[in-house]
PDB file of C-alpha atoms in Angstrom:
ATOM      1  CA  ASP A 295     -93.482  -7.410 -19.329  1.00 64.00           C
ATOM      2  CA  ALA A 296     -92.424  -8.603 -22.782  1.00 79.00           C
ATOM      3  CA  GLY A 297     -88.765  -7.975 -22.083  1.00 92.00           C
ATOM      4  CA  VAL A 298     -86.417  -6.134 -24.389  1.00 95.00           C
ATOM      5  CA  ILE A 299     -87.675  -6.247 -27.958  1.00 96.00           C
ATOM      6  CA  GLN A 300     -85.399  -6.057 -30.968  1.00 97.00           C
ATOM      7  CA  SER A 301     -86.167  -5.939 -34.653  1.00 96.00           C
ATOM      8  CA  PRO A 302     -85.479  -7.323 -37.090  1.00 97.00           C
ATOM      9  CA  ARG A 303     -84.247 -10.674 -35.773  1.00 95.00           C
ATOM     10  CA  HIS A 304     -82.289 -11.320 -38.940  1.00 96.00           C
ATOM     11  CA  GLU A 305     -81.007  -8.903 -41.561  1.00 97.00           C
ATOM     12  CA  VAL A 306     -79.146  -9.737 -44.730  1.00 97.00           C
ATOM     13  CA  THR A 307     -77.920  -6.837 -46.800  1.00 96.00           C
ATOM     14  CA  GLU A 308     -75.306  -5.964 -49.371  1.00 96.00           C
ATOM     15  CA  MET A 309     -72.184  -3.982 -48.768  1.00 96.00           C
ATOM     16  CA  GLY A 310     -72.797  -0.253 -48.966  1.00 96.00           C
ATOM     17  CA  GLN A 311     -76.419  -0.397 -47.895  1.00 97.00           C
ATOM     18  CA  GLU A 312     -77.797   1.360 -44.850  1.00 97.00           C
ATOM     19  CA  VAL A 313     -78.895  -0.862 -41.973  1.00 97.00           C
ATOM     20  CA  THR A 314     -81.113   0.191 -39.079  1.00 98.00           C
ATOM     21  CA  LEU A 315     -81.546  -1.947 -35.991  1.00 98.00           C
ATOM     22  CA  ARG A 316     -84.295  -1.200 -33.509  1.00 98.00           C
ATOM     23  CA  CYS A 317     -84.764  -1.725 -29.804  1.00 98.00           C
ATOM     24  CA  LYS A 318     -87.568  -1.248 -27.318  1.00 98.00           C
ATOM     25  CA  PRO A 319     -86.291  -1.437 -23.728  1.00 96.00           C
ATOM     26  CA  ILE A 320     -88.222  -2.731 -20.755  1.00 94.00           C
ATOM     27  CA  SER A 321     -90.700  -0.108 -19.614  1.00 94.00           C
ATOM     28  CA  GLY A 322     -89.346   2.009 -16.769  1.00 91.00           C
ATOM     29  CA  HIS A 323     -85.695   1.181 -17.399  1.00 91.00           C
ATOM     30  CA  ASP A 324     -83.452   4.225 -17.565  1.00 89.00           C
ATOM     31  CA  TYR A 325     -80.333   2.687 -19.108  1.00 89.00           C
ATOM     32  CA  LEU A 326     -80.032   1.262 -22.609  1.00 93.00           C
ATOM     33  CA  PHE A 327     -76.997  -0.522 -24.030  1.00 93.00           C
ATOM     34  CA  TRP A 328     -75.991  -1.638 -27.515  1.00 96.00           C
ATOM     35  CA  TYR A 329     -73.563  -4.578 -27.800  1.00 95.00           C
ATOM     36  CA  ARG A 330     -71.999  -6.448 -30.695  1.00 96.00           C
ATOM     37  CA  GLN A 331     -71.054 -10.120 -30.479  1.00 93.00           C
ATOM     38  CA  THR A 332     -68.630 -11.886 -32.805  1.00 92.00           C
ATOM     39  CA  MET A 333     -66.647 -15.084 -32.495  1.00 87.00           C
ATOM     40  CA  MET A 334     -63.370 -13.221 -32.742  1.00 87.00           C
ATOM     41  CA  ARG A 335     -64.011 -10.336 -30.365  1.00 87.00           C
ATOM     42  CA  GLY A 336     -66.693 -11.686 -28.065  1.00 87.00           C
ATOM     43  CA  LEU A 337     -69.219  -9.263 -26.594  1.00 90.00           C
ATOM     44  CA  GLU A 338     -68.365  -5.589 -27.048  1.00 90.00           C
ATOM     45  CA  LEU A 339     -70.216  -2.587 -25.669  1.00 91.00           C
ATOM     46  CA  LEU A 340     -70.819  -0.074 -28.435  1.00 94.00           C
ATOM     47  CA  ILE A 341     -72.726   2.710 -26.685  1.00 93.00           C
ATOM     48  CA  TYR A 342     -75.034   3.278 -23.764  1.00 91.00           C
ATOM     49  CA  PHE A 343     -77.690   5.805 -22.867  1.00 92.00           C
ATOM     50  CA  ASN A 344     -79.040   7.080 -19.575  1.00 88.00           C
ATOM     51  CA  ASN A 345     -82.434   8.774 -19.653  1.00 90.00           C
ATOM     52  CA  ASN A 346     -82.204   8.923 -23.467  1.00 93.00           C
ATOM     53  CA  VAL A 347     -78.845  10.717 -23.406  1.00 92.00           C
ATOM     54  CA  PRO A 348     -75.745   9.021 -24.833  1.00 92.00           C
ATOM     55  CA  ILE A 349     -73.212   8.636 -22.034  1.00 87.00           C
ATOM     56  CA  ASP A 350     -70.356   6.674 -23.540  1.00 86.00           C
ATOM     57  CA  ASP A 351     -69.946   5.939 -27.245  1.00 90.00           C
ATOM     58  CA  SER A 352     -66.271   5.048 -27.092  1.00 87.00           C
ATOM     59  CA  GLY A 353     -67.064   1.542 -28.265  1.00 89.00           C
ATOM     60  CA  MET A 354     -68.589   2.649 -31.548  1.00 93.00           C
ATOM     61  CA  PRO A 355     -66.176   1.306 -34.169  1.00 87.00           C
ATOM     62  CA  GLU A 356     -66.191   4.258 -36.544  1.00 85.00           C
ATOM     63  CA  ASP A 357     -68.253   7.046 -37.978  1.00 90.00           C
ATOM     64  CA  ARG A 358     -70.312   4.641 -40.039  1.00 95.00           C
ATOM     65  CA  PHE A 359     -72.075   3.684 -36.808  1.00 96.00           C
ATOM     66  CA  SER A 360     -74.586   5.963 -35.110  1.00 97.00           C
ATOM     67  CA  ALA A 361     -77.184   5.450 -32.385  1.00 97.00           C
ATOM     68  CA  LYS A 362     -80.142   7.479 -31.233  1.00 97.00           C
ATOM     69  CA  MET A 363     -82.686   7.293 -28.471  1.00 97.00           C
ATOM     70  CA  PRO A 364     -85.467   9.762 -29.292  1.00 96.00           C
ATOM     71  CA  ASN A 365     -87.585   8.667 -26.317  1.00 95.00           C
ATOM     72  CA  ALA A 366     -87.562   6.300 -23.372  1.00 94.00           C
ATOM     73  CA  SER A 367     -89.133   3.448 -25.300  1.00 95.00           C
ATOM     74  CA  PHE A 368     -87.143   3.361 -28.522  1.00 96.00           C
ATOM     75  CA  SER A 369     -83.584   3.315 -29.770  1.00 98.00           C
ATOM     76  CA  THR A 370     -81.917   2.730 -33.130  1.00 98.00           C
ATOM     77  CA  LEU A 371     -78.464   1.666 -34.194  1.00 98.00           C
ATOM     78  CA  LYS A 372     -77.630   2.624 -37.761  1.00 98.00           C
ATOM     79  CA  ILE A 373     -74.772   1.510 -39.965  1.00 97.00           C
ATOM     80  CA  GLN A 374     -74.190   3.521 -43.112  1.00 96.00           C
ATOM     81  CA  PRO A 375     -72.602   2.290 -45.297  1.00 96.00           C
ATOM     82  CA  SER A 376     -72.450  -1.303 -44.128  1.00 96.00           C
ATOM     83  CA  GLU A 377     -69.408  -3.526 -44.711  1.00 96.00           C
ATOM     84  CA  PRO A 378     -68.919  -7.308 -44.512  1.00 96.00           C
ATOM     85  CA  ARG A 379     -66.867  -6.919 -41.321  1.00 95.00           C
ATOM     86  CA  ASP A 380     -69.968  -5.516 -39.621  1.00 96.00           C
ATOM     87  CA  SER A 381     -71.547  -8.969 -39.752  1.00 97.00           C
ATOM     88  CA  ALA A 382     -72.325  -9.912 -36.162  1.00 97.00           C
ATOM     89  CA  VAL A 383     -75.128 -10.320 -33.672  1.00 96.00           C
ATOM     90  CA  TYR A 384     -76.198  -7.001 -32.209  1.00 97.00           C
ATOM     91  CA  PHE A 385     -77.802  -7.005 -28.773  1.00 96.00           C
ATOM     92  CA  CYS A 386     -79.734  -4.340 -26.992  1.00 96.00           C
ATOM     93  CA  ALA A 387     -79.994  -4.431 -23.188  1.00 94.00           C
ATOM     94  CA  SER A 388     -81.700  -2.272 -20.607  1.00 93.00           C
ATOM     95  CA  SER A 389     -81.466  -1.782 -16.866  1.00 89.00           C
ATOM     96  CA  PHE A 390     -82.930   0.257 -14.060  1.00 85.00           C
ATOM     97  CA  SER A 391     -81.000   2.007 -11.350  1.00 76.00           C
ATOM     98  CA  PHE A 392     -82.725   3.046  -8.180  1.00 59.00           C
ATOM     99  CA  LYS A 393     -79.967   5.567  -7.782  1.00 57.00           C
ATOM    100  CA  PRO A 394     -76.697   6.108  -9.615  1.00 53.00           C
ATOM    101  CA  TRP A 395     -74.363   3.109  -9.512  1.00 52.00           C
ATOM    102  CA  GLU A 396     -76.851   0.825  -7.855  1.00 56.00           C
ATOM    103  CA  GLU A 397     -78.624  -2.300  -9.046  1.00 56.00           C
ATOM    104  CA  ASP A 398     -77.637  -2.451 -12.665  1.00 69.00           C
ATOM    105  CA  THR A 399     -78.666  -5.930 -13.746  1.00 83.00           C
ATOM    106  CA  GLN A 400     -78.940  -5.730 -17.502  1.00 88.00           C
ATOM    107  CA  TYR A 401     -81.673  -7.548 -19.382  1.00 91.00           C
ATOM    108  CA  PHE A 402     -80.878  -8.475 -22.942  1.00 93.00           C
ATOM    109  CA  GLY A 403     -83.009  -8.681 -26.037  1.00 95.00           C
ATOM    110  CA  PRO A 404     -82.879 -11.680 -28.403  1.00 93.00           C
ATOM    111  CA  GLY A 405     -80.458  -9.927 -30.744  1.00 95.00           C
ATOM    112  CA  THR A 406     -80.356  -9.075 -34.434  1.00 97.00           C
ATOM    113  CA  ARG A 407     -78.166 -11.285 -36.595  1.00 96.00           C
ATOM    114  CA  LEU A 408     -76.704  -9.047 -39.313  1.00 97.00           C
ATOM    115  CA  THR A 409     -75.080 -10.459 -42.407  1.00 97.00           C
ATOM    116  CA  VAL A 410     -73.457  -8.058 -44.848  1.00 97.00           C
ATOM    117  CA  LEU A 411     -72.601  -9.659 -48.184  1.00 96.00           C
TER     118      LEU A 411
ATOM    119  CA  ALA B 235     -58.974  -0.620 -16.448  1.00 74.00           C
ATOM    120  CA  GLN B 236     -61.307  -3.337 -15.314  1.00 83.00           C
ATOM    121  CA  SER B 237     -61.060  -6.775 -16.878  1.00 90.00           C
ATOM    122  CA  VAL B 238     -62.407 -10.282 -16.533  1.00 93.00           C
ATOM    123  CA  ALA B 239     -60.898 -13.605 -17.608  1.00 95.00           C
ATOM    124  CA  GLN B 240     -62.557 -16.923 -18.256  1.00 96.00           C
ATOM    125  CA  PRO B 241     -59.598 -19.267 -18.638  1.00 96.00           C
ATOM    126  CA  GLU B 242     -61.507 -22.159 -20.191  1.00 96.00           C
ATOM    127  CA  ASP B 243     -63.073 -21.910 -23.632  1.00 95.00           C
ATOM    128  CA  GLN B 244     -64.965 -25.135 -23.039  1.00 97.00           C
ATOM    129  CA  VAL B 245     -65.950 -27.264 -20.070  1.00 97.00           C
ATOM    130  CA  ASN B 246     -67.302 -30.790 -20.443  1.00 97.00           C
ATOM    131  CA  VAL B 247     -69.056 -32.519 -17.575  1.00 98.00           C
ATOM    132  CA  ALA B 248     -71.156 -35.651 -17.235  1.00 97.00           C
ATOM    133  CA  GLU B 249     -74.799 -35.273 -16.322  1.00 97.00           C
ATOM    134  CA  GLY B 250     -75.280 -35.497 -12.570  1.00 97.00           C
ATOM    135  CA  ASN B 251     -71.726 -34.430 -11.769  1.00 97.00           C
ATOM    136  CA  PRO B 252     -70.862 -31.098 -10.189  1.00 97.00           C
ATOM    137  CA  LEU B 253     -69.777 -28.344 -12.545  1.00 97.00           C
ATOM    138  CA  THR B 254     -67.520 -25.316 -12.165  1.00 97.00           C
ATOM    139  CA  VAL B 255     -67.013 -22.494 -14.649  1.00 98.00           C
ATOM    140  CA  LYS B 256     -64.101 -20.275 -13.704  1.00 98.00           C
ATOM    141  CA  CYS B 257     -63.854 -16.495 -13.687  1.00 98.00           C
ATOM    142  CA  THR B 258     -61.227 -14.086 -12.391  1.00 97.00           C
ATOM    143  CA  TYR B 259     -61.445 -10.313 -12.443  1.00 95.00           C
ATOM    144  CA  SER B 260     -59.519  -7.100 -12.000  1.00 93.00           C
ATOM    145  CA  VAL B 261     -60.952  -3.769 -10.833  1.00 87.00           C
ATOM    146  CA  SER B 262     -59.555  -0.821  -8.960  1.00 83.00           C
ATOM    147  CA  GLY B 263     -62.268  -0.718  -6.305  1.00 81.00           C
ATOM    148  CA  ASN B 264     -64.793  -3.240  -5.052  1.00 83.00           C
ATOM    149  CA  PRO B 265     -66.235  -5.394  -7.814  1.00 87.00           C
ATOM    150  CA  TYR B 266     -69.802  -5.875  -8.890  1.00 88.00           C
ATOM    151  CA  LEU B 267     -69.843  -9.352 -10.457  1.00 92.00           C
ATOM    152  CA  PHE B 268     -72.385 -11.041 -12.698  1.00 93.00           C
ATOM    153  CA  TRP B 269     -72.980 -14.322 -14.478  1.00 96.00           C
ATOM    154  CA  TYR B 270     -75.075 -14.559 -17.620  1.00 95.00           C
ATOM    155  CA  VAL B 271     -76.045 -17.585 -19.718  1.00 96.00           C
ATOM    156  CA  GLN B 272     -76.667 -17.629 -23.456  1.00 94.00           C
ATOM    157  CA  TYR B 273     -78.557 -20.440 -25.157  1.00 92.00           C
ATOM    158  CA  PRO B 274     -78.192 -20.916 -28.931  1.00 87.00           C
ATOM    159  CA  ASN B 275     -79.743 -18.096 -30.955  1.00 82.00           C
ATOM    160  CA  ARG B 276     -80.905 -16.322 -27.815  1.00 85.00           C
ATOM    161  CA  GLY B 277     -79.883 -13.226 -25.889  1.00 88.00           C
ATOM    162  CA  LEU B 278     -77.989 -13.311 -22.619  1.00 92.00           C
ATOM    163  CA  GLN B 279     -80.006 -14.201 -19.531  1.00 92.00           C
ATOM    164  CA  PHE B 280     -79.090 -12.999 -16.070  1.00 91.00           C
ATOM    165  CA  LEU B 281     -78.174 -15.815 -13.652  1.00 94.00           C
ATOM    166  CA  LEU B 282     -76.845 -14.162 -10.516  1.00 93.00           C
ATOM    167  CA  LYS B 283     -74.806 -11.285  -9.157  1.00 91.00           C
ATOM    168  CA  TYR B 284     -72.573 -10.307  -6.276  1.00 92.00           C
ATOM    169  CA  ILE B 285     -72.681  -6.733  -5.032  1.00 86.00           C
ATOM    170  CA  THR B 286     -71.900  -7.042  -1.355  1.00 82.00           C
ATOM    171  CA  GLY B 287     -72.589  -9.329   1.607  1.00 84.00           C
ATOM    172  CA  ASP B 288     -72.409 -13.113   1.690  1.00 88.00           C
ATOM    173  CA  ASN B 289     -69.630 -14.507  -0.487  1.00 92.00           C
ATOM    174  CA  LEU B 290     -71.853 -17.360  -1.691  1.00 95.00           C
ATOM    175  CA  VAL B 291     -74.495 -16.122  -4.061  1.00 94.00           C
ATOM    176  CA  LYS B 292     -77.416 -18.261  -5.190  1.00 94.00           C
ATOM    177  CA  GLY B 293     -79.077 -17.689  -8.520  1.00 92.00           C
ATOM    178  CA  SER B 294     -81.452 -19.117 -11.078  1.00 88.00           C
ATOM    179  CA  TYR B 295     -81.719 -22.795 -12.121  1.00 91.00           C
ATOM    180  CA  GLY B 296     -79.761 -24.055  -9.103  1.00 94.00           C
ATOM    181  CA  PHE B 297     -76.578 -22.162  -9.929  1.00 96.00           C
ATOM    182  CA  GLU B 298     -74.433 -20.477  -7.323  1.00 97.00           C
ATOM    183  CA  ALA B 299     -71.174 -18.565  -7.340  1.00 97.00           C
ATOM    184  CA  GLU B 300     -68.540 -17.931  -4.734  1.00 95.00           C
ATOM    185  CA  PHE B 301     -66.838 -14.575  -4.445  1.00 96.00           C
ATOM    186  CA  ASN B 302     -63.215 -14.865  -3.299  1.00 96.00           C
ATOM    187  CA  LYS B 303     -61.615 -11.488  -2.817  1.00 94.00           C
ATOM    188  CA  SER B 304     -58.099 -12.754  -2.101  1.00 94.00           C
ATOM    189  CA  GLN B 305     -58.058 -14.797  -5.298  1.00 95.00           C
ATOM    190  CA  THR B 306     -60.094 -12.223  -7.249  1.00 95.00           C
ATOM    191  CA  SER B 307     -62.344 -15.009  -8.447  1.00 97.00           C
ATOM    192  CA  PHE B 308     -66.055 -15.540  -8.931  1.00 97.00           C
ATOM    193  CA  HIS B 309     -66.490 -19.155 -10.047  1.00 98.00           C
ATOM    194  CA  LEU B 310     -69.908 -20.433 -11.112  1.00 98.00           C
ATOM    195  CA  LYS B 311     -70.979 -23.771  -9.653  1.00 97.00           C
ATOM    196  CA  LYS B 312     -73.807 -26.251  -9.674  1.00 97.00           C
ATOM    197  CA  PRO B 313     -73.933 -29.440  -7.573  1.00 96.00           C
ATOM    198  CA  SER B 314     -75.513 -31.633 -10.246  1.00 97.00           C
ATOM    199  CA  ALA B 315     -75.345 -30.762 -13.948  1.00 97.00           C
ATOM    200  CA  LEU B 316     -78.255 -31.217 -16.335  1.00 97.00           C
ATOM    201  CA  VAL B 317     -78.073 -31.685 -20.092  1.00 96.00           C
ATOM    202  CA  SER B 318     -80.233 -28.570 -20.372  1.00 95.00           C
ATOM    203  CA  ASP B 319     -77.448 -26.545 -18.702  1.00 96.00           C
ATOM    204  CA  SER B 320     -75.414 -26.840 -21.904  1.00 96.00           C
ATOM    205  CA  ALA B 321     -74.905 -23.256 -23.065  1.00 97.00           C
ATOM    206  CA  LEU B 322     -72.437 -20.382 -23.225  1.00 96.00           C
ATOM    207  CA  TYR B 323     -71.682 -18.731 -19.879  1.00 97.00           C
ATOM    208  CA  PHE B 324     -70.385 -15.196 -19.454  1.00 96.00           C
ATOM    209  CA  CYS B 325     -68.839 -13.613 -16.408  1.00 96.00           C
ATOM    210  CA  ALA B 326     -68.979  -9.807 -16.178  1.00 93.00           C
ATOM    211  CA  VAL B 327     -67.566  -7.180 -13.830  1.00 90.00           C
ATOM    212  CA  ARG B 328     -67.880  -3.506 -13.194  1.00 83.00           C
ATOM    213  CA  ASP B 329     -66.293  -1.255 -10.658  1.00 71.00           C
ATOM    214  CA  SER B 330     -68.077   0.099  -7.606  1.00 64.00           C
ATOM    215  CA  PRO B 331     -68.687   3.830  -7.111  1.00 59.00           C
ATOM    216  CA  SER B 332     -65.506   4.096  -5.032  1.00 54.00           C
ATOM    217  CA  GLY B 333     -63.381   2.741  -7.843  1.00 50.00           C
ATOM    218  CA  ALA B 334     -62.027   4.400 -10.932  1.00 49.00           C
ATOM    219  CA  GLY B 335     -63.872   2.249 -13.432  1.00 47.00           C
ATOM    220  CA  SER B 336     -66.813   3.252 -15.532  1.00 56.00           C
ATOM    221  CA  TYR B 337     -70.426   2.227 -15.265  1.00 63.00           C
ATOM    222  CA  GLN B 338     -70.159  -0.225 -18.104  1.00 74.00           C
ATOM    223  CA  LEU B 339     -69.957  -3.963 -17.630  1.00 82.00           C
ATOM    224  CA  THR B 340     -66.906  -5.747 -18.961  1.00 88.00           C
ATOM    225  CA  PHE B 341     -67.667  -9.274 -20.166  1.00 91.00           C
ATOM    226  CA  GLY B 342     -65.406 -12.275 -20.405  1.00 93.00           C
ATOM    227  CA  LYS B 343     -65.010 -14.208 -23.665  1.00 92.00           C
ATOM    228  CA  GLY B 344     -67.444 -16.846 -22.525  1.00 95.00           C
ATOM    229  CA  THR B 345     -67.131 -20.532 -21.620  1.00 97.00           C
ATOM    230  CA  LYS B 346     -69.030 -23.178 -23.516  1.00 97.00           C
ATOM    231  CA  LEU B 347     -70.462 -25.739 -21.133  1.00 97.00           C
ATOM    232  CA  SER B 348     -71.361 -29.144 -22.514  1.00 97.00           C
ATOM    233  CA  VAL B 349     -73.170 -31.582 -20.247  1.00 97.00           C
ATOM    234  CA  ILE B 350     -72.870 -35.115 -21.551  1.00 96.00           C
ATOM    235  CA  PRO B 351     -75.761 -37.522 -20.958  1.00 95.00           C
TER     236      PRO B 351
END
């Protein structure tokens, strides 16, 4: 398996522009997570999905952030409008649970480094 | 709420010496504990986990971790450090089904390990 795939790897945009980050989880995984990593705040969970349904989005910073998972093999994280403080590395991770609450090792993608000027 | 602490921002060790990266946690029920490693410009890679059973857990690349319930610790260890072990190490915890925590993993701030030749 190719692992979790994220695109783009790097994104540089100007304040006010819309940014869309993409993720393809490992085939067969039923959980998908979006994280943000910054020097100041470390690794933060933004939102996670189970079987394509958002379960907990309490980590989403504000309404400018939205995430979708239209099918089991694709998810997007959108920021509109973007701001300089959104500059960070955004990671997608996926995991498989044989049954609820069991075996939840998460496998991370390489990340998207976002710079908002 | 569940939490995890990595008390050292940085650990320096000479090549060939044993290394320890510390982690303590807090959960309401029984903990599920994980260690991840992050190399520069890469995503997090799973190293090892403790769910239940033997308190000494062996993982990838010769790493191991010891679960100590009385001290609420899960320190990462390796008998002989390699220069290639230099990276950022994250401890993570989530609560078990019997606890009050959520499914999500809570990550520590990370510890930068530098192995000196």
